[in-house]
Amino acid sequence: MSNRDDEYYEREERRPSRRSDRYDDRYDDRYDDREPRRSSQGSRSSSASGSRTQGSRNGSSSRSNGASSRNGGSASRSSSRPSSSRPSSSRSGNGGRNGGGSRNGGGNGPKKKKNSTKAIVLLVAEMLVACILVYVAYTLFFKVDVTKVGKVNLNEEAISQSISETVVNDENMKGYTNIALFGVDSREEELTKNTRSDTIMIASINNENGDIKLCSVYRDTYLNLSNDTYTKCNAAYAQGGPEQAISMLNMNLDMDIENFVTIGFRGLTDVVDALGGVTIDVTDAEISHLNNYQSTMATELKLNYTPVTSSGVQTLNGLQATAYCRIRYTAGDDFRRAERQRTVLMACLDKAKGMSYSQLETVANKAFGETYTSLDLDEILALLKNIANYNVVENSGFPAEDMRATGTMGKAGSCVLPVDLQSNVKWLHQFLFNDSEYEVSGDVQKYSEKIKGDVSKYLTN
């Protein structure tokens, strides 16, 4: 890392030294440039879907597409049952009107009673059969409780507009599926509130062989937020939720991302616990920070915590692994923190690959209850069924180490600076898609010139 990197993070150490503040990420982003949240109607829609309570996640009618299809299916079956029983009920009712006491002097009273009893028996039998069918359907198809997923419909037109023609026509990218992964501070149990994304990661899946490459986009990277505002890229999530954050990635990096998954600290904690912990090599320098983050989160999440007492390879539980992901006060600082996040993600995948599908159901129930995503039901199930085929073959961070600097960019504050965005984007396409001949789009060239002009003021000082 350059001396500028060290200088950048020395300033971070001068913040208030109280442990409760230092290990509370709410104190990491004190910006003077925070703007009112601006978004398209589609963004407002997705934000509205996202800003529901945990309770609504478990039963709200705001679920759509994949998640609501299941609820809708159940509702459809429920409504069809009374409908199918109405003919019997109606017939007995008509018998009462046509043969009942008031119109025919009560001459058909016993017959009416017999018909009514028969109708009730038929109705009960039909309801029992319907319940059995619903249970069988649940057991066979819906045991993974995907209705808990915080499903959001992105504005497809807005996302499409953020993907350049250069990318659309690029043959080298057609064999890959790219998904944006966001980690946010969800202390209030909401995953799309006005909060900056603590973690920004791209998972690129080779559809032919299941190979995955992970690339962190450092949260303080100075980029175009997709609206010609240049500041730390994690502000895109705060301003326009996952939709704007995806657009920001597509526009600055020449990507074709259409889907995302967002998880909060509580969600990651529960997922790791459901996996039975993950194997991590903890260093001596990390122990105190890991335990301090644990202490802070345990208070906020009302959980107990077990201090890590020694270094070396060991199994970390959910709270320990989440705290490990948040460490930034060691050599490498925020760059090393992003690497830790990738390490935990890969450890989770490795653990999941060794589990049976029934065991994964338990993990999925934990994850889906605290996850916000644009993926449909069939896409989620497909990912779970193919998990054994996935293999993380490489991981890295953007901007590349030899093509970045750090510095204070006016109101934006301390930023990671892609000295030459074009060169970084070319490197990214080589890394993700093995494309050494990639030529960036005209838009990226324009953004690159703007960023270069801005950062040159710092680099020349």
Short mmCIF file of N, CA and C in Angstrom, two decimals, residues 291-436:
data_model
loop_
_atom_site.label_atom_id
_atom_site.label_comp_id
_atom_site.label_asym_id
_atom_site.label_seq_id
_atom_site.Cartn_x
_atom_site.Cartn_y
_atom_site.Cartn_z
N ASN A 291 -13.31 -8.76 19.15
CA ASN A 291 -14.09 -8.82 20.39
C ASN A 291 -14.80 -7.50 20.69
N ASN A 292 -14.16 -6.38 20.36
CA ASN A 292 -14.82 -5.09 20.58
C ASN A 292 -16.04 -4.92 19.69
N TYR A 293 -15.93 -5.36 18.43
CA TYR A 293 -17.11 -5.31 17.54
C TYR A 293 -18.20 -6.25 18.06
N GLN A 294 -17.79 -7.42 18.54
CA GLN A 294 -18.76 -8.35 19.11
C GLN A 294 -19.53 -7.71 20.26
N SER A 295 -18.79 -7.06 21.13
CA SER A 295 -19.41 -6.43 22.30
C SER A 295 -20.44 -5.39 21.89
N THR A 296 -20.08 -4.56 20.91
CA THR A 296 -21.00 -3.53 20.44
C THR A 296 -22.25 -4.14 19.83
N MET A 297 -22.08 -5.14 18.96
CA MET A 297 -23.23 -5.75 18.30
C MET A 297 -24.10 -6.54 19.27
N ALA A 298 -23.47 -7.21 20.23
CA ALA A 298 -24.22 -7.99 21.20
C ALA A 298 -25.19 -7.11 21.97
N THR A 299 -24.74 -5.90 22.31
CA THR A 299 -25.61 -4.95 23.00
C THR A 299 -26.76 -4.50 22.10
N GLU A 300 -26.44 -4.18 20.86
CA GLU A 300 -27.45 -3.67 19.95
C GLU A 300 -28.45 -4.74 19.53
N LEU A 301 -27.97 -5.97 19.33
CA LEU A 301 -28.83 -7.05 18.86
C LEU A 301 -29.39 -7.89 19.99
N LYS A 302 -29.02 -7.53 21.22
CA LYS A 302 -29.49 -8.25 22.40
C LYS A 302 -29.09 -9.74 22.34
N LEU A 303 -27.81 -9.96 22.08
CA LEU A 303 -27.26 -11.30 22.00
C LEU A 303 -26.12 -11.47 22.99
N ASN A 304 -25.84 -12.69 23.36
CA ASN A 304 -24.66 -12.98 24.15
C ASN A 304 -23.49 -13.20 23.20
N TYR A 305 -22.28 -12.98 23.68
CA TYR A 305 -21.13 -13.21 22.81
C TYR A 305 -20.03 -13.94 23.56
N THR A 306 -19.26 -14.69 22.78
CA THR A 306 -18.14 -15.45 23.32
C THR A 306 -16.84 -14.84 22.79
N PRO A 307 -16.03 -14.28 23.63
CA PRO A 307 -14.78 -13.66 23.17
C PRO A 307 -13.87 -14.68 22.49
N VAL A 308 -13.15 -14.23 21.48
CA VAL A 308 -12.10 -15.03 20.87
C VAL A 308 -10.83 -14.80 21.69
N THR A 309 -10.21 -15.87 22.15
CA THR A 309 -9.09 -15.73 23.10
C THR A 309 -7.73 -16.07 22.51
N SER A 310 -7.72 -16.68 21.32
CA SER A 310 -6.43 -17.05 20.75
C SER A 310 -6.46 -16.90 19.24
N SER A 311 -5.28 -16.78 18.66
CA SER A 311 -5.18 -16.66 17.21
C SER A 311 -5.10 -18.05 16.58
N GLY A 312 -5.11 -18.07 15.23
CA GLY A 312 -4.99 -19.33 14.53
C GLY A 312 -6.29 -19.74 13.85
N VAL A 313 -6.24 -20.86 13.15
CA VAL A 313 -7.42 -21.38 12.44
C VAL A 313 -8.40 -21.92 13.46
N GLN A 314 -9.64 -21.46 13.37
CA GLN A 314 -10.67 -21.85 14.32
C GLN A 314 -12.05 -21.64 13.73
N THR A 315 -13.06 -22.22 14.36
CA THR A 315 -14.45 -22.06 13.91
C THR A 315 -15.08 -20.87 14.62
N LEU A 316 -15.50 -19.88 13.85
CA LEU A 316 -16.16 -18.71 14.41
C LEU A 316 -17.66 -18.88 14.30
N ASN A 317 -18.38 -18.48 15.37
CA ASN A 317 -19.84 -18.51 15.30
C ASN A 317 -20.35 -17.27 14.55
N GLY A 318 -21.65 -17.11 14.48
CA GLY A 318 -22.22 -16.04 13.68
C GLY A 318 -21.79 -14.64 14.09
N LEU A 319 -21.87 -14.35 15.38
CA LEU A 319 -21.50 -13.01 15.84
C LEU A 319 -20.00 -12.77 15.66
N GLN A 320 -19.21 -13.78 15.93
CA GLN A 320 -17.75 -13.65 15.76
C GLN A 320 -17.39 -13.41 14.29
N ALA A 321 -18.02 -14.16 13.38
CA ALA A 321 -17.71 -14.01 11.96
C ALA A 321 -18.15 -12.65 11.43
N THR A 322 -19.31 -12.18 11.89
CA THR A 322 -19.78 -10.86 11.47
C THR A 322 -18.86 -9.77 11.98
N ALA A 323 -18.42 -9.91 13.23
CA ALA A 323 -17.47 -8.94 13.80
C ALA A 323 -16.16 -8.97 13.02
N TYR A 324 -15.72 -10.15 12.63
CA TYR A 324 -14.50 -10.29 11.84
C TYR A 324 -14.62 -9.52 10.52
N CYS A 325 -15.81 -9.57 9.90
CA CYS A 325 -16.04 -8.86 8.65
C CYS A 325 -15.92 -7.35 8.80
N ARG A 326 -16.09 -6.85 10.00
CA ARG A 326 -16.16 -5.41 10.20
C ARG A 326 -14.84 -4.79 10.63
N ILE A 327 -13.84 -5.60 10.89
CA ILE A 327 -12.55 -5.08 11.38
C ILE A 327 -11.90 -4.21 10.31
N ARG A 328 -11.52 -2.99 10.70
CA ARG A 328 -10.82 -2.11 9.77
C ARG A 328 -9.58 -1.47 10.38
N TYR A 329 -9.31 -1.74 11.66
CA TYR A 329 -8.22 -1.05 12.35
C TYR A 329 -6.97 -1.91 12.46
N THR A 330 -6.56 -2.53 11.38
CA THR A 330 -5.31 -3.28 11.35
C THR A 330 -4.57 -2.89 10.06
N ALA A 331 -3.41 -3.46 9.83
CA ALA A 331 -2.69 -3.19 8.59
C ALA A 331 -3.58 -3.55 7.40
N GLY A 332 -3.65 -2.65 6.45
CA GLY A 332 -4.52 -2.87 5.31
C GLY A 332 -5.83 -2.14 5.41
N ASP A 333 -6.22 -1.80 6.64
CA ASP A 333 -7.38 -0.95 6.89
C ASP A 333 -8.63 -1.41 6.14
N ASP A 334 -9.28 -0.49 5.42
CA ASP A 334 -10.55 -0.83 4.78
C ASP A 334 -10.36 -1.82 3.63
N PHE A 335 -9.19 -1.79 2.98
CA PHE A 335 -8.92 -2.75 1.92
C PHE A 335 -8.88 -4.17 2.49
N ARG A 336 -8.26 -4.30 3.65
CA ARG A 336 -8.20 -5.61 4.31
C ARG A 336 -9.58 -6.03 4.81
N ARG A 337 -10.39 -5.07 5.23
CA ARG A 337 -11.73 -5.40 5.68
C ARG A 337 -12.54 -6.02 4.54
N ALA A 338 -12.45 -5.43 3.36
CA ALA A 338 -13.17 -5.99 2.21
C ALA A 338 -12.69 -7.41 1.92
N GLU A 339 -11.40 -7.64 2.11
CA GLU A 339 -10.87 -8.99 1.91
C GLU A 339 -11.43 -9.95 2.94
N ARG A 340 -11.58 -9.49 4.18
CA ARG A 340 -12.18 -10.34 5.22
C ARG A 340 -13.62 -10.71 4.86
N GLN A 341 -14.34 -9.76 4.31
CA GLN A 341 -15.72 -10.03 3.93
C GLN A 341 -15.80 -11.12 2.87
N ARG A 342 -14.88 -11.07 1.90
CA ARG A 342 -14.85 -12.11 0.88
C ARG A 342 -14.45 -13.46 1.49
N THR A 343 -13.53 -13.41 2.46
CA THR A 343 -13.09 -14.64 3.12
C THR A 343 -14.25 -15.33 3.82
N VAL A 344 -15.07 -14.56 4.52
CA VAL A 344 -16.22 -15.14 5.22
C VAL A 344 -17.24 -15.67 4.22
N LEU A 345 -17.49 -14.93 3.15
CA LEU A 345 -18.44 -15.39 2.14
C LEU A 345 -17.99 -16.72 1.53
N MET A 346 -16.70 -16.82 1.22
CA MET A 346 -16.18 -18.07 0.65
C MET A 346 -16.25 -19.21 1.67
N ALA A 347 -16.02 -18.89 2.93
CA ALA A 347 -16.10 -19.91 3.98
C ALA A 347 -17.54 -20.41 4.13
N CYS A 348 -18.49 -19.51 3.99
CA CYS A 348 -19.91 -19.90 4.05
C CYS A 348 -20.26 -20.83 2.89
N LEU A 349 -19.79 -20.49 1.69
CA LEU A 349 -20.06 -21.31 0.52
C LEU A 349 -19.43 -22.70 0.68
N ASP A 350 -18.20 -22.74 1.16
CA ASP A 350 -17.53 -24.03 1.35
C ASP A 350 -18.30 -24.90 2.35
N LYS A 351 -18.79 -24.28 3.42
CA LYS A 351 -19.54 -25.04 4.43
C LYS A 351 -20.86 -25.53 3.84
N ALA A 352 -21.52 -24.69 3.06
CA ALA A 352 -22.81 -25.06 2.48
C ALA A 352 -22.67 -26.19 1.48
N LYS A 353 -21.56 -26.22 0.74
CA LYS A 353 -21.36 -27.25 -0.28
C LYS A 353 -21.29 -28.64 0.34
N GLY A 354 -20.90 -28.73 1.60
CA GLY A 354 -20.80 -30.02 2.26
C GLY A 354 -22.07 -30.44 2.98
N MET A 355 -23.14 -29.69 2.83
CA MET A 355 -24.39 -29.98 3.54
C MET A 355 -25.41 -30.60 2.60
N SER A 356 -26.32 -31.37 3.16
CA SER A 356 -27.41 -31.96 2.38
C SER A 356 -28.44 -30.88 2.07
N TYR A 357 -29.32 -31.20 1.13
CA TYR A 357 -30.35 -30.21 0.78
C TYR A 357 -31.26 -29.92 1.96
N SER A 358 -31.57 -30.94 2.76
CA SER A 358 -32.43 -30.72 3.92
C SER A 358 -31.75 -29.80 4.94
N GLN A 359 -30.42 -29.94 5.07
CA GLN A 359 -29.69 -29.05 5.98
C GLN A 359 -29.68 -27.62 5.42
N LEU A 360 -29.56 -27.51 4.10
CA LEU A 360 -29.57 -26.19 3.49
C LEU A 360 -30.90 -25.49 3.67
N GLU A 361 -31.98 -26.27 3.80
CA GLU A 361 -33.30 -25.68 4.02
C GLU A 361 -33.31 -24.84 5.29
N THR A 362 -32.66 -25.35 6.33
CA THR A 362 -32.59 -24.61 7.59
C THR A 362 -31.82 -23.31 7.41
N VAL A 363 -30.70 -23.40 6.71
CA VAL A 363 -29.88 -22.21 6.45
C VAL A 363 -30.67 -21.21 5.60
N ALA A 364 -31.36 -21.74 4.58
CA ALA A 364 -32.13 -20.87 3.69
C ALA A 364 -33.21 -20.13 4.45
N ASN A 365 -33.87 -20.81 5.37
CA ASN A 365 -34.92 -20.16 6.15
C ASN A 365 -34.36 -19.00 6.96
N LYS A 366 -33.16 -19.18 7.48
CA LYS A 366 -32.51 -18.10 8.22
C LYS A 366 -32.16 -16.94 7.29
N ALA A 367 -31.57 -17.27 6.15
CA ALA A 367 -31.12 -16.23 5.22
C ALA A 367 -32.28 -15.48 4.62
N PHE A 368 -33.30 -16.22 4.17
CA PHE A 368 -34.40 -15.59 3.45
C PHE A 368 -35.22 -14.68 4.34
N GLY A 369 -35.25 -14.99 5.64
CA GLY A 369 -36.02 -14.14 6.54
C GLY A 369 -35.39 -12.78 6.77
N GLU A 370 -34.10 -12.65 6.42
CA GLU A 370 -33.39 -11.41 6.68
C GLU A 370 -32.63 -10.95 5.45
N THR A 371 -33.22 -11.21 4.29
CA THR A 371 -32.59 -10.88 3.02
C THR A 371 -33.56 -10.10 2.15
N TYR A 372 -33.00 -9.22 1.35
CA TYR A 372 -33.78 -8.41 0.42
C TYR A 372 -33.19 -8.64 -0.96
N THR A 373 -34.01 -9.05 -1.93
CA THR A 373 -33.45 -9.47 -3.22
C THR A 373 -34.41 -9.22 -4.37
N SER A 374 -33.86 -9.16 -5.57
CA SER A 374 -34.66 -9.03 -6.78
C SER A 374 -34.87 -10.38 -7.45
N LEU A 375 -34.26 -11.43 -6.92
CA LEU A 375 -34.37 -12.76 -7.52
C LEU A 375 -35.76 -13.35 -7.32
N ASP A 376 -36.26 -14.05 -8.33
CA ASP A 376 -37.56 -14.70 -8.25
C ASP A 376 -37.44 -16.04 -7.53
N LEU A 377 -38.58 -16.61 -7.21
CA LEU A 377 -38.64 -17.89 -6.51
C LEU A 377 -37.88 -18.98 -7.25
N ASP A 378 -38.12 -19.12 -8.56
CA ASP A 378 -37.46 -20.20 -9.30
C ASP A 378 -35.95 -19.98 -9.38
N GLU A 379 -35.53 -18.72 -9.41
CA GLU A 379 -34.10 -18.43 -9.46
C GLU A 379 -33.43 -18.77 -8.13
N ILE A 380 -34.11 -18.51 -7.03
CA ILE A 380 -33.57 -18.82 -5.71
C ILE A 380 -33.42 -20.33 -5.54
N LEU A 381 -34.47 -21.07 -5.91
CA LEU A 381 -34.42 -22.52 -5.78
C LEU A 381 -33.34 -23.12 -6.68
N ALA A 382 -33.19 -22.55 -7.89
CA ALA A 382 -32.15 -23.04 -8.80
C ALA A 382 -30.76 -22.83 -8.22
N LEU A 383 -30.55 -21.68 -7.58
CA LEU A 383 -29.25 -21.41 -6.96
C LEU A 383 -28.96 -22.41 -5.86
N LEU A 384 -29.97 -22.72 -5.05
CA LEU A 384 -29.78 -23.67 -3.96
C LEU A 384 -29.46 -25.07 -4.48
N LYS A 385 -30.18 -25.50 -5.52
CA LYS A 385 -29.98 -26.84 -6.05
C LYS A 385 -28.60 -27.00 -6.69
N ASN A 386 -28.04 -25.92 -7.19
CA ASN A 386 -26.76 -26.00 -7.89
C ASN A 386 -25.56 -25.60 -7.04
N ILE A 387 -25.79 -25.43 -5.74
CA ILE A 387 -24.73 -24.87 -4.90
C ILE A 387 -23.48 -25.76 -4.89
N ALA A 388 -23.66 -27.06 -5.05
CA ALA A 388 -22.50 -27.95 -5.03
C ALA A 388 -21.61 -27.75 -6.26
N ASN A 389 -22.17 -27.15 -7.31
CA ASN A 389 -21.42 -26.95 -8.55
C ASN A 389 -20.60 -25.65 -8.54
N TYR A 390 -20.84 -24.80 -7.54
CA TYR A 390 -20.17 -23.50 -7.53
C TYR A 390 -18.81 -23.61 -6.84
N ASN A 391 -17.86 -22.85 -7.38
CA ASN A 391 -16.52 -22.86 -6.82
C ASN A 391 -15.89 -21.48 -7.00
N VAL A 392 -15.56 -20.82 -5.91
CA VAL A 392 -14.91 -19.51 -5.99
C VAL A 392 -13.46 -19.73 -6.37
N VAL A 393 -13.11 -19.28 -7.56
CA VAL A 393 -11.75 -19.54 -8.07
C VAL A 393 -10.81 -18.36 -7.88
N GLU A 394 -11.36 -17.14 -7.79
CA GLU A 394 -10.52 -15.96 -7.58
C GLU A 394 -11.32 -14.88 -6.87
N ASN A 395 -10.61 -14.02 -6.15
CA ASN A 395 -11.27 -12.86 -5.54
C ASN A 395 -10.29 -11.70 -5.48
N SER A 396 -10.83 -10.50 -5.57
CA SER A 396 -9.97 -9.31 -5.57
C SER A 396 -10.82 -8.09 -5.21
N GLY A 397 -10.22 -6.90 -5.38
CA GLY A 397 -10.92 -5.66 -5.06
C GLY A 397 -10.72 -4.60 -6.12
N PHE A 398 -11.68 -3.69 -6.21
CA PHE A 398 -11.65 -2.59 -7.20
C PHE A 398 -11.70 -1.26 -6.46
N PRO A 399 -10.84 -0.30 -6.84
CA PRO A 399 -9.82 -0.28 -7.88
C PRO A 399 -8.64 -1.21 -7.54
N ALA A 400 -7.91 -1.60 -8.59
CA ALA A 400 -6.77 -2.49 -8.40
C ALA A 400 -5.70 -1.78 -7.57
N GLU A 401 -4.93 -2.56 -6.82
CA GLU A 401 -3.97 -2.00 -5.87
C GLU A 401 -2.95 -1.08 -6.53
N ASP A 402 -2.49 -1.42 -7.73
CA ASP A 402 -1.46 -0.60 -8.38
C ASP A 402 -2.05 0.53 -9.21
N MET A 403 -3.39 0.69 -9.15
CA MET A 403 -4.03 1.76 -9.92
C MET A 403 -4.99 2.58 -9.07
N ARG A 404 -4.63 2.75 -7.80
CA ARG A 404 -5.46 3.52 -6.89
C ARG A 404 -4.59 4.37 -5.98
N ALA A 405 -5.25 5.37 -5.40
CA ALA A 405 -4.61 6.20 -4.38
C ALA A 405 -5.69 6.52 -3.36
N THR A 406 -5.33 7.25 -2.33
CA THR A 406 -6.31 7.71 -1.35
C THR A 406 -6.10 9.18 -1.09
N GLY A 407 -7.19 9.87 -0.79
CA GLY A 407 -7.06 11.29 -0.53
C GLY A 407 -8.38 11.92 -0.15
N THR A 408 -8.32 13.15 0.31
CA THR A 408 -9.52 13.88 0.69
C THR A 408 -10.03 14.67 -0.50
N MET A 409 -11.30 14.42 -0.86
CA MET A 409 -11.90 15.04 -2.03
C MET A 409 -12.97 16.04 -1.60
N GLY A 410 -12.55 17.13 -1.01
CA GLY A 410 -13.48 18.18 -0.62
C GLY A 410 -14.56 17.68 0.31
N LYS A 411 -15.82 17.97 -0.02
CA LYS A 411 -16.94 17.56 0.82
C LYS A 411 -17.11 16.05 0.85
N ALA A 412 -16.62 15.36 -0.16
CA ALA A 412 -16.75 13.90 -0.19
C ALA A 412 -15.94 13.24 0.92
N GLY A 413 -14.93 13.94 1.42
CA GLY A 413 -14.11 13.41 2.49
C GLY A 413 -13.03 12.48 1.98
N SER A 414 -12.56 11.58 2.83
CA SER A 414 -11.47 10.67 2.48
C SER A 414 -12.00 9.59 1.54
N CYS A 415 -11.40 9.47 0.37
CA CYS A 415 -11.88 8.56 -0.66
C CYS A 415 -10.77 7.65 -1.18
N VAL A 416 -11.21 6.53 -1.76
CA VAL A 416 -10.32 5.69 -2.55
C VAL A 416 -10.43 6.19 -3.98
N LEU A 417 -9.29 6.49 -4.60
CA LEU A 417 -9.30 7.17 -5.89
C LEU A 417 -8.81 6.25 -7.01
N PRO A 418 -9.70 5.95 -7.98
CA PRO A 418 -9.24 5.23 -9.17
C PRO A 418 -8.50 6.21 -10.07
N VAL A 419 -7.17 6.23 -9.98
CA VAL A 419 -6.37 7.24 -10.66
C VAL A 419 -6.74 7.32 -12.14
N ASP A 420 -6.96 6.14 -12.76
CA ASP A 420 -7.41 6.11 -14.14
C ASP A 420 -8.54 5.08 -14.23
N LEU A 421 -9.78 5.53 -14.30
CA LEU A 421 -10.92 4.61 -14.27
C LEU A 421 -10.88 3.65 -15.46
N GLN A 422 -10.51 4.16 -16.64
CA GLN A 422 -10.48 3.31 -17.83
C GLN A 422 -9.57 2.10 -17.62
N SER A 423 -8.39 2.34 -17.10
CA SER A 423 -7.45 1.24 -16.89
C SER A 423 -7.98 0.24 -15.87
N ASN A 424 -8.64 0.77 -14.84
CA ASN A 424 -9.22 -0.11 -13.83
C ASN A 424 -10.35 -0.97 -14.40
N VAL A 425 -11.17 -0.39 -15.27
CA VAL A 425 -12.27 -1.14 -15.87
C VAL A 425 -11.74 -2.22 -16.80
N LYS A 426 -10.70 -1.89 -17.55
CA LYS A 426 -10.07 -2.91 -18.40
C LYS A 426 -9.54 -4.06 -17.55
N TRP A 427 -8.88 -3.71 -16.45
CA TRP A 427 -8.39 -4.75 -15.53
C TRP A 427 -9.53 -5.60 -15.01
N LEU A 428 -10.66 -4.98 -14.65
CA LEU A 428 -11.80 -5.71 -14.10
C LEU A 428 -12.35 -6.72 -15.10
N HIS A 429 -12.44 -6.33 -16.38
CA HIS A 429 -12.96 -7.25 -17.39
C HIS A 429 -11.98 -8.38 -17.68
N GLN A 430 -10.71 -8.11 -17.54
CA GLN A 430 -9.72 -9.18 -17.64
C GLN A 430 -9.89 -10.14 -16.47
N PHE A 431 -10.09 -9.60 -15.27
CA PHE A 431 -10.21 -10.42 -14.07
C PHE A 431 -11.48 -11.26 -14.08
N LEU A 432 -12.62 -10.64 -14.40
CA LEU A 432 -13.90 -11.35 -14.32
C LEU A 432 -14.17 -12.24 -15.53
N PHE A 433 -13.84 -11.74 -16.72
CA PHE A 433 -14.27 -12.41 -17.95
C PHE A 433 -13.11 -12.88 -18.84
N ASN A 434 -11.88 -12.79 -18.32
CA ASN A 434 -10.70 -13.22 -19.08
C ASN A 434 -10.61 -12.51 -20.43
N ASP A 435 -11.01 -11.24 -20.44
CA ASP A 435 -11.00 -10.46 -21.68
C ASP A 435 -9.87 -9.43 -21.62
N SER A 436 -8.75 -9.77 -22.22
CA SER A 436 -7.58 -8.89 -22.19
C SER A 436 -7.64 -7.80 -23.25
#
